[in-house]
Amino acid sequence: MNQPTLERQQARLSALYEVSSQLGKSLDLDEVLNQVMDAIIQLTGAERGFLMLYDETTGQLVTRAARNVDQKTIEGDAMNISRTVVERAVASGEGILTSNAQEDARFAGQQSVVGYQLRSIMCAPLQARGFTLGAVYVDNRLFSGVFETADLDLLMTFANQASVAIENARLFTQTDAALSRRVEELSIFQRIDQQLNKSLELNRVLSLALNWAIALINADGGSIGLFEQPEEAPPYLHLMVFRGAEEVDETRDVSVDHPIVRQVLVENRAILSHNVNEAESIDGTPATVQLAVPIQQAGHVTGLITLETQHAREINPEDIAFVERLADRAAVAINNAQLYEQINAANTAKSEFVSLVAHELRVPMTSIKGYADLIVSGVAGPLNDQQKQFLDVIRRNLQRMTTLISDLSDINRIESGKMTFNYKAFDIRETVADVTGSLHERIDARQQILDIDIEDDVPDVCADPVRIAQVLTNLVSNANKYTPDGGQIFVRVVREPGFATVSVQDTGIGISEENQKKLFTQFFRAEDHAVREQPGWGLGLSIVRKMVEAQGGQIRFESELDKGSMFTFTVPLAKET
Ligand code: ADP
């Protein structure tokens, strides 16, 4: 190698080193391609050049970067030869060099070589991980002999390094795009879940699911149906919600023998059909493309989402996967709504049953009580002590049953929203006086001391006086039941902004911390012997809480085992003063 050649070679190598060190710094594909293109022009001293990559979807070579030549020129007749060179390089996987294209047997005859006086051309395929990604091309017009074999070697070496950088950036962009698609999809599904789970009404859930399905794949319309299995008839698909078609038969049911319905049921997967007429369509709407996606619950197909497009747009596998994922989510929401419907139906049935039983029991009990009272009064003849004692037991137990029936009826009315409140302004002092007066006997019977303290300036409250009396009776009666003989009961009323606060405190058995959590639960009673020896059903406090809250107040309590308890509730004042 003579001196000047050696120097050139050294210069080339240091240029290669310099441009190569820039590669890999960026993962942005366009940025990398531009860096590569600049480096190639700098390395080869070419007049113009371009870089082509295979397009992933079309499989065609596409210009992705160019220098001193525009896209139009690259696509035009003038560049026929250049494209031929690129095609040859990518097909053979080898570099191409011609120092005088006009005389090169491979190209000389071609119109563009002659027309555009092309002389020096170099082209190197871009290859990474065993695949050809595309090629880089450079040329010089007018001058021949600009490029030598050493230049092609240099270009090939650089092309190899560039290919790795390009492939990395391409993979990264792909992953990045896939990731952002996934993030977008997750956020869509998060919104779908939020909406679907907000409603427990079946029709609304189906309607929302259908709207989303149509929006997700840009369909023109669709429907959602659920399979019904009548007791003595064949199953069928009952269409519940529709969109799109102008004239929709809202009562349309589809036999499971409908060919597409059958296919979905048998194959348990989404079925795509083309050019469906009215008979072939599931919801009776002719369509260019129809997609039927099963809704599955616990491995069974329980419903069908049908979507149609009237235009020629194809529904691709990604669209189908999207609707399938939506169907899975809809299935959960549908299940919840169905369970809720069932619970509501069971609740209504329970309410009806309780009010029937309560009514049927009240009539004979009134009669039993009436006759027992008559016997006690002596109209049926004198009673001996034992008879009086037995009659007392009958009357006490009757009282227990009456309380139970009236508590159950109250709960029933509150739960079914049928309890009425006759609101009016009244003086809470009177309620306290009435309630404590009616319980005085029981309080005295246990030698308990009752202390009543009502602040002077408590104005009228606004509530149903009968219900407030019921609440207070319950609380004072509990204080009486769960406080040993000789204990104390305090009833206090204080005024607070907007409310009168009523508290009933006792020095009784108190409530353990564990039991405090269960308080207000229906039928809860402490295991304590002191509790069990008192009559009760464990319904009082749950009714009290519901009644207080229904009238715009709140209830709270404090209690310590063996020390006593204090229950406090609020009643809104009649006027905000
Ligand atoms: P009942 O009194 O019919 O059992 P409640 O709903 O009024 O039903 O009360 C539920 C349970 O809460 C009682 O059985 C008792 O264990 C506890 N409890 C209620 N009030 C008191 C109180 N003042 N002191 C101690 N325990 C109480």
XYZ file of C-alpha atoms and ligand atoms in Angstrom:
604
model
C 0.000 0.000 0.000
C 1.515 3.331 -0.973
C 1.571 6.309 1.331
C -1.384 8.325 0.051
C -3.583 5.206 0.004
C -2.548 4.382 3.540
C -3.394 7.872 4.670
C -6.765 7.697 2.979
C -7.384 4.380 4.643
C -6.472 5.807 8.039
C -8.715 8.792 7.454
C -11.550 6.463 6.518
C -11.082 4.361 9.634
C -11.004 7.341 11.952
C -14.138 8.736 10.240
C -15.775 5.341 10.673
C -14.796 5.279 14.302
C -16.194 8.739 14.815
C -19.563 8.182 13.158
C -19.957 4.717 14.638
C -19.498 6.072 18.135
C -22.543 8.278 17.587
C -24.741 5.285 16.825
C -26.810 3.709 19.526
C -27.129 6.926 21.481
C -30.716 7.350 20.435
C -33.573 4.865 20.346
C -35.805 7.068 18.250
C -35.997 5.372 14.853
C -36.236 8.540 12.729
C -33.398 10.140 14.615
C -31.222 7.035 14.124
C -32.036 6.891 10.400
C -31.073 10.521 9.957
C -27.843 10.025 11.884
C -27.015 7.036 9.686
C -27.751 8.970 6.511
C -25.562 11.906 7.564
C -22.768 9.573 8.592
C -22.886 7.774 5.233
C -22.667 11.021 3.263
C -19.803 12.120 5.504
C -18.010 8.777 5.187
C -18.368 8.297 1.445
C -18.267 11.896 0.320
C -21.257 11.051 -1.886
C -23.284 13.725 -3.603
C -26.646 12.266 -2.670
C -28.073 9.204 -1.026
C -31.072 7.577 0.537
C -31.980 4.790 2.891
C -34.819 2.356 2.336
C -36.427 -0.014 4.832
C -38.990 -2.727 4.366
C -42.415 -1.612 5.557
C -43.723 -4.185 8.018
C -47.303 -4.190 6.894
C -46.908 -3.895 3.127
C -43.566 -5.697 2.768
C -42.482 -2.944 0.306
C -39.227 -1.001 0.407
C -39.918 2.534 1.567
C -37.539 5.510 1.605
C -37.048 6.521 5.216
C -34.207 9.073 4.928
C -32.561 10.880 2.036
C -29.943 13.539 1.343
C -29.950 15.928 -1.605
C -32.741 14.045 -3.272
C -36.439 14.289 -2.538
C -39.073 11.620 -2.219
C -40.673 12.514 -5.533
C -37.427 12.125 -7.378
C -36.735 8.804 -5.682
C -40.122 7.501 -6.782
C -39.844 8.916 -10.323
C -38.443 7.401 -13.522
C -35.165 9.211 -13.040
C -34.326 6.890 -10.168
C -35.252 3.602 -11.851
C -31.651 2.571 -11.895
C -31.111 3.425 -8.255
C -34.105 1.336 -7.265
C -32.832 -1.523 -9.383
C -29.492 -1.299 -7.573
C -31.190 -1.322 -4.169
C -33.356 -4.292 -5.118
C -30.324 -6.163 -6.333
C -28.419 -5.427 -3.107
C -31.253 -6.539 -0.819
C -31.918 -9.642 -2.918
C -28.279 -10.766 -3.005
C -27.363 -9.469 0.432
C -24.190 -8.082 -1.088
C -22.836 -4.615 -1.611
C -22.810 -3.078 -5.073
C -20.178 -0.705 -6.437
C -19.895 0.766 -9.843
C -17.324 3.413 -10.574
C -18.756 4.194 -13.979
C -22.335 3.151 -14.389
C -22.403 4.335 -17.964
C -19.878 1.689 -18.848
C -20.974 -0.976 -16.367
C -22.459 -3.874 -18.260
C -25.052 -4.348 -15.528
C -26.622 -0.903 -15.940
C -25.245 0.779 -19.021
C -28.257 0.172 -21.165
C -30.704 1.729 -18.765
C -32.395 4.931 -19.696
C -31.837 6.678 -16.380
C -28.119 6.034 -16.348
C -27.741 7.690 -19.660
C -30.312 10.395 -19.046
C -28.946 11.460 -15.711
C -25.317 10.789 -16.437
C -24.994 8.517 -13.446
C -21.461 7.383 -12.970
C -20.504 6.358 -9.401
C -22.920 4.284 -7.342
C -22.598 2.359 -4.053
C -25.230 0.403 -2.275
C -25.078 -1.733 0.881
C -27.821 -3.936 2.290
C -28.815 -3.348 5.902
C -28.839 -6.660 7.727
C -29.391 -7.455 11.384
C -30.110 -10.679 13.231
C -30.156 -12.578 9.945
C -32.834 -10.349 8.349
C -32.470 -7.818 5.606
C -33.987 -4.581 6.848
C -33.375 -2.554 3.699
C -30.415 -0.828 2.083
C -28.438 2.397 1.900
C -27.652 3.919 -1.473
C -25.288 6.724 -2.479
C -24.238 8.057 -5.857
C -22.313 10.748 -7.666
C -23.236 12.112 -11.012
C -20.755 13.454 -13.508
C -17.624 12.069 -11.918
C -16.583 8.558 -12.476
C -14.246 6.627 -10.214
C -15.287 8.492 -7.069
C -15.862 5.288 -5.146
C -13.351 2.505 -4.730
C -13.609 -0.997 -3.303
C -12.245 0.321 -0.005
C -15.154 2.793 0.095
C -17.653 -0.029 -0.382
C -15.917 -2.013 2.378
C -16.202 0.983 4.627
C -19.856 1.446 3.712
C -20.563 -2.249 4.309
C -18.846 -2.142 7.702
C -20.764 0.926 8.700
C -24.013 -0.511 7.304
C -23.595 -3.526 9.564
C -23.197 -1.370 12.644
C -25.998 0.943 11.537
C -28.310 -2.043 10.994
C -27.989 -3.053 14.631
C -28.745 0.485 15.781
C -31.707 0.700 13.381
C -33.056 -2.670 14.479
C -32.752 -1.726 18.154
C -34.575 1.552 17.596
C -37.229 -0.246 15.530
C -37.795 -2.844 18.246
C -37.877 -0.141 20.879
C -40.398 1.915 18.894
C -42.485 -1.197 18.404
C -42.405 -2.035 22.111
C -43.092 1.556 22.908
C -46.083 1.653 20.567
C -47.329 -1.689 21.869
C -46.936 -0.435 25.415
C -48.819 2.785 24.799
C -51.555 0.803 23.007
C -51.774 -1.430 26.062
C -51.844 1.542 28.458
C -54.577 3.162 26.373
C -56.529 -0.079 26.317
C -56.188 -0.483 30.085
C -57.404 3.027 30.703
C -60.393 2.418 28.388
C -61.213 -0.785 30.231
C -60.807 0.963 33.550
C -63.431 3.490 32.431
C -65.648 0.670 31.186
C -65.345 -1.175 34.514
C -66.130 1.948 36.470
C -69.273 2.607 34.456
C -70.428 -0.987 34.365
C -69.948 -1.496 38.088
C -71.777 1.677 38.964
C -75.105 0.254 37.938
C -76.892 -2.771 39.287
C -79.770 -2.425 36.882
C -79.517 -5.124 34.225
C -80.834 -3.107 31.294
C -78.543 -0.218 32.045
C -75.515 -2.528 32.301
C -76.356 -4.099 28.934
C -76.954 -0.724 27.358
C -73.581 0.595 28.548
C -71.768 -2.543 27.404
C -73.325 -2.269 23.950
C -72.436 1.411 23.620
C -68.833 0.631 24.470
C -68.662 -2.336 22.104
C -69.954 -0.213 19.229
C -67.550 2.602 20.049
C -64.540 0.296 20.450
C -64.720 -1.128 16.963
C -66.566 1.701 15.283
C -69.549 -0.474 14.387
C -72.815 0.848 12.971
C -75.080 -0.948 15.374
C -75.666 -4.072 17.387
C -77.545 -5.789 20.140
C -77.040 -7.798 23.316
C -79.146 -10.809 24.129
C -79.204 -13.238 27.029
C -80.089 -16.914 26.770
C -83.294 -17.963 28.502
C -84.151 -21.483 29.503
C -87.901 -21.804 30.104
C -88.996 -24.834 32.091
C -90.830 -26.742 29.427
C -89.703 -25.106 26.217
C -86.472 -24.992 24.233
C -83.905 -22.321 25.180
C -83.728 -19.132 23.137
C -81.737 -15.908 22.881
C -83.725 -12.995 24.266
C -82.479 -9.752 22.751
C -82.535 -7.054 25.424
C -80.861 -3.948 23.975
C -80.463 -2.713 20.396
C -78.662 0.099 18.597
C -78.416 1.305 15.078
C -81.123 -0.308 12.993
C -83.959 2.067 12.195
C -86.790 -0.362 12.675
C -86.015 -2.633 15.524
C -88.248 -5.374 16.779
C -87.808 -4.835 20.514
C -89.358 -8.163 21.377
C -87.203 -10.228 19.073
C -86.159 -13.629 20.371
C -83.815 -15.857 18.419
C -83.898 -19.634 18.376
C -80.727 -21.460 19.387
C -81.065 -23.195 16.011
C -80.227 -19.968 14.212
C -77.065 -21.029 12.316
C -74.775 -18.345 13.753
C -76.155 -18.626 17.283
C -75.644 -22.369 17.049
C -72.089 -21.938 15.778
C -71.219 -19.563 18.649
C -72.678 -22.023 21.155
C -70.925 -25.043 19.674
C -67.547 -23.438 19.053
C -67.725 -21.080 22.039
C -65.893 -18.286 20.234
C -66.541 -15.092 18.297
C -67.973 -15.652 14.801
C -67.429 -13.186 11.966
C -69.835 -13.360 8.984
C -69.991 -11.333 5.793
C -72.893 -10.007 3.760
C -75.587 -11.298 6.084
C -79.188 -10.849 5.023
C -82.100 -10.295 7.364
C -82.569 -14.010 8.033
C -78.884 -14.672 8.653
C -78.520 -11.639 10.896
C -78.970 -12.258 14.611
C -80.806 -9.057 15.386
C -82.593 -8.895 12.026
C -80.415 -6.128 10.579
C -78.757 -6.980 7.238
C -75.059 -6.127 7.413
C -71.857 -6.133 5.412
C -69.986 -7.589 8.392
C -71.534 -9.139 11.494
C -69.582 -10.074 14.594
C -71.167 -12.314 17.234
C -69.193 -12.520 20.507
C -70.253 -14.886 23.298
C -70.710 -13.631 26.850
C -69.546 -16.363 29.196
C -70.288 -16.903 32.853
C -68.564 -19.762 34.664
C -67.620 -21.432 31.381
C -71.133 -21.285 29.877
C -72.287 -19.047 27.088
C -75.046 -17.005 28.712
C -75.408 -14.204 26.207
C -74.323 -12.750 22.904
C -73.003 -9.367 21.797
C -73.768 -8.829 18.118
C -72.165 -5.970 16.187
C -72.687 -4.909 12.580
C -70.995 -2.675 10.090
C -72.830 -1.525 6.982
C -69.723 -0.231 5.219
C -66.999 -2.419 3.807
C -64.676 -1.915 6.769
C -63.256 -5.214 7.907
C -63.363 -6.160 11.567
C -59.832 -7.320 12.359
C -58.635 -9.831 14.974
C -57.605 -6.986 17.277
C -61.171 -5.613 17.226
C -62.514 -9.055 18.036
C -60.090 -9.477 20.938
C -61.196 -6.077 22.243
C -64.890 -7.010 22.175
C -64.089 -10.381 23.766
C -62.384 -8.612 26.653
C -65.357 -6.278 26.960
C -67.672 -9.323 26.995
C -65.723 -10.767 29.941
C -66.182 -7.553 31.878
C -69.825 -7.257 30.912
C -70.345 -10.833 32.132
C -69.249 -9.845 35.652
C -71.478 -6.754 35.704
C -74.415 -8.746 34.258
C -73.929 -11.373 36.931
C -73.970 -8.721 39.664
C -77.081 -7.089 38.251
C -78.827 -10.458 37.973
C -77.904 -11.351 41.562
C -79.147 -7.969 42.687
C -82.455 -8.555 40.882
C -82.757 -11.943 42.549
C -81.979 -10.492 45.986
C -84.551 -7.765 45.447
C -87.140 -10.317 44.411
C -86.307 -12.469 47.445
C -86.510 -9.404 49.698
C -89.889 -8.416 48.340
C -91.122 -11.976 48.834
C -89.763 -11.932 52.414
C -91.431 -8.592 53.149
C -94.746 -9.830 51.827
C -94.433 -13.007 53.873
C -93.572 -11.155 57.101
C -96.437 -8.712 56.759
C -98.858 -11.565 56.033
C -97.671 -13.577 59.059
C -97.719 -10.484 61.290
C -101.274 -9.769 60.275
C -102.412 -13.371 60.707
C -100.833 -13.546 64.191
C -102.160 -10.229 65.420
C -105.813 -11.271 65.104
C -105.697 -14.423 67.299
C -103.307 -12.756 69.756
C -105.699 -9.860 70.290
C -108.363 -12.388 71.094
C -106.112 -14.378 73.483
C -105.116 -11.166 75.259
C -108.737 -10.041 75.495
C -109.876 -13.289 77.101
C -106.852 -13.451 79.428
C -107.628 -9.896 80.602
C -111.253 -10.869 81.161
C -110.283 -13.885 83.279
C -107.815 -11.777 85.303
C -110.533 -9.187 85.937
C -112.569 -11.943 87.550
C -115.642 -11.858 85.292
C -115.353 -15.598 84.764
C -115.226 -16.327 88.463
C -112.710 -15.952 91.270
C -109.080 -17.058 90.694
C -106.764 -18.781 93.064
C -103.142 -17.661 93.386
C -101.755 -20.343 91.100
C -104.265 -19.490 88.359
C -103.328 -15.808 88.718
C -99.657 -16.742 88.427
C -100.228 -18.852 85.283
C -102.279 -16.092 83.705
C -99.462 -13.689 84.414
C -97.077 -15.943 82.494
C -99.534 -16.040 79.574
C -99.801 -12.248 79.543
C -96.034 -11.705 79.766
C -95.400 -14.060 76.883
C -98.134 -12.455 74.863
C -96.384 -9.125 75.412
C -93.131 -10.633 74.127
C -94.839 -11.896 70.994
C -96.553 -8.566 70.431
C -93.187 -6.788 70.669
C -91.628 -9.213 68.213
C -94.416 -8.814 65.684
C -94.387 -5.063 65.928
C -90.541 -4.951 65.617
C -90.611 -7.239 62.576
C -93.318 -5.119 60.959
C -91.272 -1.979 61.589
C -88.142 -3.486 60.047
C -90.169 -4.638 57.110
C -91.646 -1.204 56.578
C -88.281 0.546 56.907
C -86.534 -1.879 54.522
C -89.225 -1.726 51.887
C -89.355 2.072 52.193
C -92.963 1.914 53.304
C -92.525 3.440 56.742
C -94.212 6.830 56.885
C -93.161 9.636 59.208
C -95.655 12.320 60.226
C -93.317 15.223 60.725
C -94.306 18.094 62.953
C -92.772 20.544 65.403
C -93.114 19.366 68.997
C -91.632 19.799 72.451
C -89.223 16.981 73.238
C -89.819 17.534 76.974
C -93.275 16.032 76.543
C -91.866 12.971 74.827
C -89.346 12.486 77.665
C -92.091 12.886 80.254
C -94.435 10.444 78.464
C -91.807 7.785 77.903
C -90.274 7.882 81.381
C -93.760 8.003 82.859
C -94.819 4.854 81.034
C -91.628 3.057 82.117
C -91.706 4.288 85.685
C -93.212 1.125 87.050
C -90.461 -1.034 85.562
C -87.752 1.338 86.764
C -89.206 1.347 90.264
C -89.518 -2.427 90.213
C -85.736 -2.590 90.076
C -85.200 0.220 92.558
C -83.347 2.194 89.914
C -82.930 5.926 90.185
C -84.090 7.926 87.178
C -82.510 11.320 86.694
C -83.906 13.641 83.991
C -82.069 16.778 82.954
C -83.339 18.929 80.079
C -81.650 22.235 79.210
C -83.991 25.192 79.500
C -83.485 26.602 76.045
C -84.167 23.508 73.939
C -86.622 24.650 71.244
C -89.164 22.500 69.383
C -87.779 19.686 67.285
C -89.099 18.549 63.914
C -89.736 14.797 63.570
C -92.498 12.236 64.033
C -93.294 12.415 67.784
C -94.598 8.833 67.854
C -91.398 7.471 66.302
C -89.141 9.573 68.554
C -91.080 8.244 71.550
C -90.504 4.710 70.199
C -86.746 5.376 69.945
C -86.551 6.793 73.463
C -88.686 3.964 74.878
C -86.298 1.433 73.390
C -83.212 3.106 74.850
C -84.663 3.713 78.341
C -86.107 0.210 78.358
C -82.639 -1.208 77.513
C -81.062 0.898 80.278
C -83.652 -0.532 82.642
C -83.162 -4.133 81.437
C -79.380 -4.088 81.421
C -78.765 -2.216 84.701
C -78.785 -4.192 87.946
C -81.234 -3.387 90.725
C -80.431 -0.130 92.454
C -78.548 1.322 89.491
C -78.995 4.725 87.911
C -80.458 5.938 84.638
C -79.902 9.478 83.340
C -81.906 11.048 80.514
C -80.453 14.317 79.251
C -81.477 16.696 76.497
C -79.104 19.422 75.362
C -79.272 21.922 72.590
C -76.678 21.906 69.853
C -76.521 23.900 66.628
C -79.437 22.654 64.516
C -80.161 19.677 66.770
C -81.496 18.574 70.117
C -79.250 15.842 71.517
C -80.923 13.213 73.673
C -78.810 10.810 75.718
C -79.731 7.836 77.855
C -76.979 6.771 80.243
C -76.942 3.897 82.702
C -74.662 2.402 85.322
C -75.386 -1.085 84.005
C -73.531 -4.129 82.716
C -71.944 -2.314 79.789
C -70.994 -3.821 76.422
C -67.661 -5.532 75.676
C -65.505 -4.088 72.885
C -66.099 -7.171 70.759
C -69.874 -6.894 71.135
C -69.808 -3.172 70.415
C -68.905 -4.054 66.806
C -72.042 -6.167 66.462
C -74.407 -3.713 68.070
C -77.199 -2.490 65.729
C -77.102 -5.841 63.872
C -80.488 -7.513 63.695
C -81.040 -10.296 66.265
C -77.749 -9.582 68.064
C -77.884 -10.120 71.825
C -74.865 -10.482 74.118
C -74.242 -13.998 75.459
C -74.185 -12.593 79.001
C -76.540 -14.215 81.513
C -77.734 -10.765 82.646
C -78.851 -10.129 79.043
C -80.396 -13.514 78.369
C -82.599 -13.380 81.487
C -84.239 -10.221 80.125
C -86.942 -10.446 77.442
C -85.832 -9.284 74.005
C -85.219 -10.241 70.380
C -82.196 -8.161 69.517
C -84.150 -6.008 67.064
C -84.637 -2.805 69.072
C -81.328 -1.035 68.363
C -81.361 -1.762 64.631
C -84.848 -0.228 64.407
C -83.779 2.704 66.565
C -80.834 3.504 64.320
C -82.878 3.333 61.120
C -85.620 5.499 62.579
C -83.214 8.154 63.887
C -81.364 8.324 60.570
C -84.574 8.374 58.530
C -85.611 11.483 60.461
C -82.361 13.313 59.779
C -80.555 12.488 63.030
C -77.619 10.328 64.087
C -76.998 7.842 66.861
C -73.785 6.950 68.706
C -72.842 5.215 71.925
C -70.097 4.803 74.472
C -69.863 1.813 76.734
C -67.532 0.065 79.114
C -68.037 -3.452 80.379
C -69.343 -3.561 83.977
C -69.404 0.241 84.169
C -72.343 1.289 82.016
C -73.411 2.636 78.635
C -74.568 5.866 77.071
C -76.633 6.033 73.874
C -77.005 9.462 72.273
C -79.202 10.478 69.340
C -79.941 13.763 67.629
C -83.233 15.208 66.376
C -83.275 18.220 64.023
C -84.616 21.441 65.524
C -87.834 22.772 63.997
C -86.295 26.160 63.241
C -82.635 26.961 62.769
C -82.265 29.608 65.479
P -82.841 -6.517 72.930
O -82.763 -5.536 74.057
O -84.215 -6.914 72.583
O -81.942 -7.680 73.138
P -81.588 -4.459 71.359
O -81.392 -4.384 69.876
O -82.268 -3.316 71.989
O -82.313 -5.820 71.615
O -80.159 -4.640 72.013
C -79.278 -5.594 71.495
C -78.265 -6.020 72.531
O -77.398 -4.933 72.836
C -78.832 -6.426 73.827
O -79.282 -7.756 73.829
C -77.652 -6.205 74.766
O -76.759 -7.289 74.660
C -77.002 -4.989 74.201
N -77.470 -3.735 74.842
C -78.365 -2.846 74.368
N -78.503 -1.800 75.218
C -77.675 -2.037 76.262
C -77.365 -1.341 77.475
N -77.946 -0.166 77.797
N -76.456 -1.903 78.297
C -75.850 -3.073 78.005
N -76.123 -3.791 76.883
C -77.013 -3.292 76.015
